[in-house]
Amino acid sequence: MTDAATVKPMGAGPRVRSAPAAWTLWLARRLGLAVLTLWLTSVLVFLATTALGDPVKAILGKSAETSPARAEQIRAQLNLDDSIFERYAHWLGGLLTGDLGTSVANQQPVSELLGDRVINSGVLVLIAAVVMIPIAFGVALICANARGRRTDQAIQLVLLTLAGLPEFVIGILLVAVFSTTLLHILPAVTISAGGESPWQNPASMILPVATLVLAVAPYIIRIVRSTLLEVLDSDYVELARLKGVPERVVLRKHALLNAIVPGIQVIALQLAWLAGGVVIVEYLFSYPGVGASLVDSVRNSDIPMVQALAMIIAAVYVVVNLVADVLSILFTPRARTAIGS
Amino acid sequence: MNGLSRRDVLRLGAYAAAGATGLGSLTACGAVPPKPDPNAPQKRGGVLSHGATGGGLKDTLDPHSPVTNPDIARCRNLYEPLLAWDEDYKIQPALAKAVTPNKDATVWTVELRDDVVFHNGKTMTADDVLSTLARVADPKAPTSGGVELSGILDLKNARARGPYVVELPLSSPYAVLDQLLAEYTVGIIPADFDVANPVGTGAFKYDTFQPGLQSSFLRHDDYWGDPAWVDELLIFDFADDSAKVNALLAGQVQSVDNLPSYLVDSISDQGSSALISETGAWVPFTMRVDVAPFKDNRVRQALRLIADRQQMIDQALNGYGFLGNDLYSPFDPAYAKDLPQREQDLDKAKSLLKQAGQSDLQVELVTSTAVGAGGVESANLFVDHAREAGVDVRLTKADPNTFYGERYLSWPFAQDFWNTRNYIPQVAVCAQKGATYNETHFDDPDFNDLIATARQETDEAKRNQLLQDAQEIEYDTGGYIIWGFKRQVDGYSNLVQGFVPHRYMPCTSFEFRRVSFV
């Protein structure tokens, strides 16, 4: 995942490529790996969703006995009479052409059912990221600046406590404080009349976003803080200090820049986790996103929906990591030159 | 739109809190609305929001095949059957003024009201009733509410006798057809019904619908009965209990069904009230009477004596239940309430097992969260009770798909769940020969005869006697352990009034037309 770290200066490499060509090659290799990862995921997802016994029984449950017509319809819809290879080829072909199939529970196209929900979850994670990143770097800077002092210790205690709390506990506490028990100033859930998107009622987004930020930020802050401290202890920062550069400038100009790469990596990991992990937050706030519909679809044994959602979440993982790697390389002079030279 | 809108209600909570903080207090305790005066007159207007439990992409607006809990709530407000169950689970006229059998219960006559108007402005007539019944009780593909009807109705010979009278001949005599026609799954729809534009006769008409999320409805101004107080009704799906309750406490919805019973006390401190109703819903243990060791009635009797019923009610249902006596349909006028209440008797259970040669009985009990609240909990308690009687019960928790999968109806010892039904319709689905969901494989010739005779008996006193005789057979030799019936617990905001306990369905049977803002 952290390709940036593995890219080493190529010492006595005999061949010398032009910088753009080298970049293209690197990107192509990285994209190729991403596609390979997704293809392997598709095989795993397909096997996992088809190896679980007779889907017709799973879908119809108590009424499988009494509705043979419906059973027959599902068999046809899932192509259950074809061989497993034919079914996989059919499914993969659909994926590649943007046809995600038809929901068994609802008889509507999966893409139609998921479109809004993918956007909703994306917006939630995006807002959380936009709020979280400056806060995380800011708090990490404050901590590093006050290393070992009372402010730092107090913040570390809060962060460790937050990191130890499951996100649903954080969410329930926030709701109790701001919506139900103590104060009544924010909506407790994101429901809205007329099928508006949740962000059209911004007040209802505050608590879900706050929950995600509080659940994820502690990890990022702690990693950025420790990187900052590492840099602050290094010889070249010592040299800068000796030359008379003020501590504040040292922190901002030297340490922060060096902490960006590990920061990007951990943010990427956390964002990728959010793509699949928002489910608890979505449940708690009745937020119409992908996490909640994944649970619903698993419960309904709605195989086309589960397959599509699994692939969407896998794609988010792959893309977020790819972007993080590119950014990491751009921010690491050594790695940048290694590819370019 | 006049009156209190949903947004206003939210704001009400907001400024109450702001007022409290403005006075220097951090809490909004003084701001929660008190319980309304029950004698205050109801008033018109506002948007009522209801939080429904569950739902998902399976949601539908089909009047005759509701799948999820929110479906049922929608169904109850869009469509209406010919007859209706009232608060006491007694049948009352609805779209029909009367539904009466001939002397031998082979032909039933339905007299319709002449002032019922569909949401699209069309007047309901006999043709609509006939086409509805043809859809519900289609012999080839009956809907969920029509399985029993399709076996009895002789639809080919059914006919309209005038615009407001329908004659329904039966293929076999059936004395309680009215009970089947009062079910919410037999809502009357116009002959040209299309589920994409759902038209019914209910107090609310369709506006919007998003499966798994929400739906909205407007007041039906030409409603034949007392029209709704509120202008608009919103029904939101809630996959999560805490989200549902938080929405109630924050004022975003005014009612929720299936409030977790441990919250009854705490919501009353926060401006909401619990609505508690008796129901005939049961979560039985099911013993197959045709396989060992349950084939021996002494074993079944022993296991029935092992259960500590009161403890199951107190712990598995948090006290929200009442005693069962291995019989179902407690609200049926024929319910055999005179049979002695069975109680835990470990000594008698042990001696019965000894007689049966099963002193070291070991059995597997299969349960699942799919049977609903009280299921797994009562199964755990049963394991403890059985241990005291020297019976080794191994508990297997199956996931819902497995539990209701291929082996459903063939588990030797398991659980299931049933909702409120009267005796004859219930027997038809669970206890008589050929019943679809006969988990216990009960098939007693005397019992089957009594039921067959009772189905044709139009004299209620005589019929009740036959049914009590049938219940005595089940009481003595049946395969169910029915330890109790659930009470229904719902919640509503003190900003609304009109909710009353109702035996048929949650939240005053989802009759939201009766609810108004304070």
PDB file of N, CA, C and O in Angstrom, chain B residues 30 33 40 67 76 85 152-153 198 235 238 293 306 332 356 365 367 392 394 404 423 428 456 462 467 469 484 493:
ATOM      1  N   GLY B  30     -37.234  21.629  32.136  1.00  0.00           N
ATOM      2  CA  GLY B  30     -38.490  22.312  32.311  1.00  0.00           C
ATOM      3  C   GLY B  30     -39.226  22.506  31.003  1.00  0.00           C
ATOM      4  O   GLY B  30     -40.378  22.874  30.988  1.00  0.00           O
ATOM      5  N   PRO B  33     -42.626  18.958  26.877  1.00  0.00           N
ATOM      6  CA  PRO B  33     -44.071  19.163  26.933  1.00  0.00           C
ATOM      7  C   PRO B  33     -44.729  18.212  27.927  1.00  0.00           C
ATOM      8  O   PRO B  33     -44.402  17.025  27.955  1.00  0.00           O
ATOM      9  N   ALA B  40     -59.159  17.729  26.311  1.00  0.00           N
ATOM     10  CA  ALA B  40     -59.034  18.888  25.442  1.00  0.00           C
ATOM     11  C   ALA B  40     -59.544  18.525  24.054  1.00  0.00           C
ATOM     12  O   ALA B  40     -59.328  17.411  23.579  1.00  0.00           O
ATOM     13  N   VAL B  67     -44.943  -6.401   3.145  1.00  0.00           N
ATOM     14  CA  VAL B  67     -43.831  -7.245   3.559  1.00  0.00           C
ATOM     15  C   VAL B  67     -43.254  -6.768   4.889  1.00  0.00           C
ATOM     16  O   VAL B  67     -43.017  -7.556   5.792  1.00  0.00           O
ATOM     17  N   ARG B  76     -52.473   0.497   6.212  1.00  0.00           N
ATOM     18  CA  ARG B  76     -53.578   0.814   7.112  1.00  0.00           C
ATOM     19  C   ARG B  76     -54.143   2.210   6.844  1.00  0.00           C
ATOM     20  O   ARG B  76     -55.274   2.495   7.223  1.00  0.00           O
ATOM     21  N   TRP B  85     -61.386  -4.371  12.691  1.00  0.00           N
ATOM     22  CA  TRP B  85     -61.224  -4.803  14.084  1.00  0.00           C
ATOM     23  C   TRP B  85     -61.146  -3.556  14.947  1.00  0.00           C
ATOM     24  O   TRP B  85     -60.371  -2.649  14.658  1.00  0.00           O
ATOM     25  N   ILE B 152     -61.840 -20.955   0.001  1.00  0.00           N
ATOM     26  CA  ILE B 152     -63.259 -20.997   0.368  1.00  0.00           C
ATOM     27  C   ILE B 152     -64.155 -20.310  -0.653  1.00  0.00           C
ATOM     28  O   ILE B 152     -65.236 -20.782  -0.957  1.00  0.00           O
ATOM     29  N   LEU B 153     -63.694 -19.155  -1.159  1.00  0.00           N
ATOM     30  CA  LEU B 153     -64.555 -18.364  -2.037  1.00  0.00           C
ATOM     31  C   LEU B 153     -64.780 -19.066  -3.373  1.00  0.00           C
ATOM     32  O   LEU B 153     -63.847 -19.566  -3.979  1.00  0.00           O
ATOM     33  N   PRO B 198     -51.088   4.261  -6.296  1.00  0.00           N
ATOM     34  CA  PRO B 198     -51.946   3.492  -5.391  1.00  0.00           C
ATOM     35  C   PRO B 198     -53.160   4.267  -4.917  1.00  0.00           C
ATOM     36  O   PRO B 198     -53.038   5.291  -4.246  1.00  0.00           O
ATOM     37  N   ILE B 235     -44.333   8.860   6.927  1.00  0.00           N
ATOM     38  CA  ILE B 235     -43.902   7.632   7.592  1.00  0.00           C
ATOM     39  C   ILE B 235     -42.434   7.401   7.238  1.00  0.00           C
ATOM     40  O   ILE B 235     -42.095   7.270   6.054  1.00  0.00           O
ATOM     41  N   PHE B 238     -37.098   3.227  10.015  1.00  0.00           N
ATOM     42  CA  PHE B 238     -35.944   3.257  10.911  1.00  0.00           C
ATOM     43  C   PHE B 238     -35.361   1.860  11.065  1.00  0.00           C
ATOM     44  O   PHE B 238     -36.020   0.961  11.580  1.00  0.00           O
ATOM     45  N   PRO B 293     -38.210 -37.509  20.511  1.00  0.00           N
ATOM     46  CA  PRO B 293     -38.946 -38.095  21.653  1.00  0.00           C
ATOM     47  C   PRO B 293     -40.317 -37.460  21.867  1.00  0.00           C
ATOM     48  O   PRO B 293     -41.061 -37.891  22.731  1.00  0.00           O
ATOM     49  N   ILE B 306     -42.313 -27.918  32.528  1.00  0.00           N
ATOM     50  CA  ILE B 306     -40.981 -27.440  32.908  1.00  0.00           C
ATOM     51  C   ILE B 306     -40.900 -25.914  32.824  1.00  0.00           C
ATOM     52  O   ILE B 306     -40.194 -25.275  33.603  1.00  0.00           O
ATOM     53  N   ASP B 332     -60.491 -14.510  21.144  1.00  0.00           N
ATOM     54  CA  ASP B 332     -61.618 -15.152  20.479  1.00  0.00           C
ATOM     55  C   ASP B 332     -62.691 -15.419  21.532  1.00  0.00           C
ATOM     56  O   ASP B 332     -62.382 -15.876  22.636  1.00  0.00           O
ATOM     57  N   ALA B 356     -42.085 -42.320  30.658  1.00  0.00           N
ATOM     58  CA  ALA B 356     -41.842 -42.419  29.219  1.00  0.00           C
ATOM     59  C   ALA B 356     -40.472 -43.032  28.929  1.00  0.00           C
ATOM     60  O   ALA B 356     -40.093 -43.169  27.756  1.00  0.00           O
ATOM     61  N   LEU B 365     -32.807 -27.527  20.988  1.00  0.00           N
ATOM     62  CA  LEU B 365     -33.809 -26.486  20.763  1.00  0.00           C
ATOM     63  C   LEU B 365     -33.213 -25.475  19.789  1.00  0.00           C
ATOM     64  O   LEU B 365     -32.149 -24.917  20.028  1.00  0.00           O
ATOM     65  N   THR B 367     -33.386 -21.949  17.876  1.00  0.00           N
ATOM     66  CA  THR B 367     -34.021 -20.639  17.953  1.00  0.00           C
ATOM     67  C   THR B 367     -33.312 -19.677  17.013  1.00  0.00           C
ATOM     68  O   THR B 367     -32.324 -20.032  16.367  1.00  0.00           O
ATOM     69  N   ASP B 392     -31.520 -32.167  29.551  1.00  0.00           N
ATOM     70  CA  ASP B 392     -30.409 -31.446  28.941  1.00  0.00           C
ATOM     71  C   ASP B 392     -30.875 -30.850  27.611  1.00  0.00           C
ATOM     72  O   ASP B 392     -31.062 -31.570  26.638  1.00  0.00           O
ATOM     73  N   ARG B 394     -29.967 -28.532  24.555  1.00  0.00           N
ATOM     74  CA  ARG B 394     -28.866 -27.857  23.873  1.00  0.00           C
ATOM     75  C   ARG B 394     -29.460 -26.783  22.972  1.00  0.00           C
ATOM     76  O   ARG B 394     -30.306 -27.069  22.121  1.00  0.00           O
ATOM     77  N   TYR B 404     -35.367 -19.951   8.861  1.00  0.00           N
ATOM     78  CA  TYR B 404     -36.527 -20.022   7.957  1.00  0.00           C
ATOM     79  C   TYR B 404     -36.137 -20.567   6.585  1.00  0.00           C
ATOM     80  O   TYR B 404     -36.816 -20.342   5.590  1.00  0.00           O
ATOM     81  N   TYR B 423     -59.502 -17.885  16.453  1.00  0.00           N
ATOM     82  CA  TYR B 423     -59.157 -19.289  16.500  1.00  0.00           C
ATOM     83  C   TYR B 423     -59.261 -20.015  15.156  1.00  0.00           C
ATOM     84  O   TYR B 423     -58.331 -20.678  14.736  1.00  0.00           O
ATOM     85  N   ALA B 428     -56.392 -22.704  10.774  1.00  0.00           N
ATOM     86  CA  ALA B 428     -56.250 -22.984   9.343  1.00  0.00           C
ATOM     87  C   ALA B 428     -54.805 -22.847   8.868  1.00  0.00           C
ATOM     88  O   ALA B 428     -54.414 -23.477   7.892  1.00  0.00           O
ATOM     89  N   GLN B 456     -68.687 -24.614   9.841  1.00  0.00           N
ATOM     90  CA  GLN B 456     -69.980 -24.519   9.158  1.00  0.00           C
ATOM     91  C   GLN B 456     -71.098 -24.091  10.096  1.00  0.00           C
ATOM     92  O   GLN B 456     -72.239 -23.899   9.659  1.00  0.00           O
ATOM     93  N   LYS B 462     -73.215 -22.609  19.722  1.00  0.00           N
ATOM     94  CA  LYS B 462     -72.869 -23.998  19.365  1.00  0.00           C
ATOM     95  C   LYS B 462     -71.449 -24.067  18.829  1.00  0.00           C
ATOM     96  O   LYS B 462     -70.686 -24.987  19.127  1.00  0.00           O
ATOM     97  N   LEU B 467     -65.487 -25.346  19.363  1.00  0.00           N
ATOM     98  CA  LEU B 467     -64.106 -24.849  19.375  1.00  0.00           C
ATOM     99  C   LEU B 467     -63.449 -25.079  20.726  1.00  0.00           C
ATOM    100  O   LEU B 467     -62.241 -25.335  20.810  1.00  0.00           O
ATOM    101  N   ASP B 469     -64.090 -27.598  22.656  1.00  0.00           N
ATOM    102  CA  ASP B 469     -63.723 -29.027  22.665  1.00  0.00           C
ATOM    103  C   ASP B 469     -62.429 -29.240  21.900  1.00  0.00           C
ATOM    104  O   ASP B 469     -61.567 -30.024  22.308  1.00  0.00           O
ATOM    105  N   GLY B 484     -46.917 -17.361  26.980  1.00  0.00           N
ATOM    106  CA  GLY B 484     -47.484 -16.038  27.224  1.00  0.00           C
ATOM    107  C   GLY B 484     -47.822 -15.317  25.943  1.00  0.00           C
ATOM    108  O   GLY B 484     -47.497 -15.773  24.842  1.00  0.00           O
ATOM    109  N   SER B 493     -45.356  11.324  21.229  1.00  0.00           N
ATOM    110  CA  SER B 493     -44.977  12.599  21.821  1.00  0.00           C
ATOM    111  C   SER B 493     -46.156  13.225  22.545  1.00  0.00           C
ATOM    112  O   SER B 493     -47.317  13.073  22.133  1.00  0.00           O
TER     113      SER B 493
END
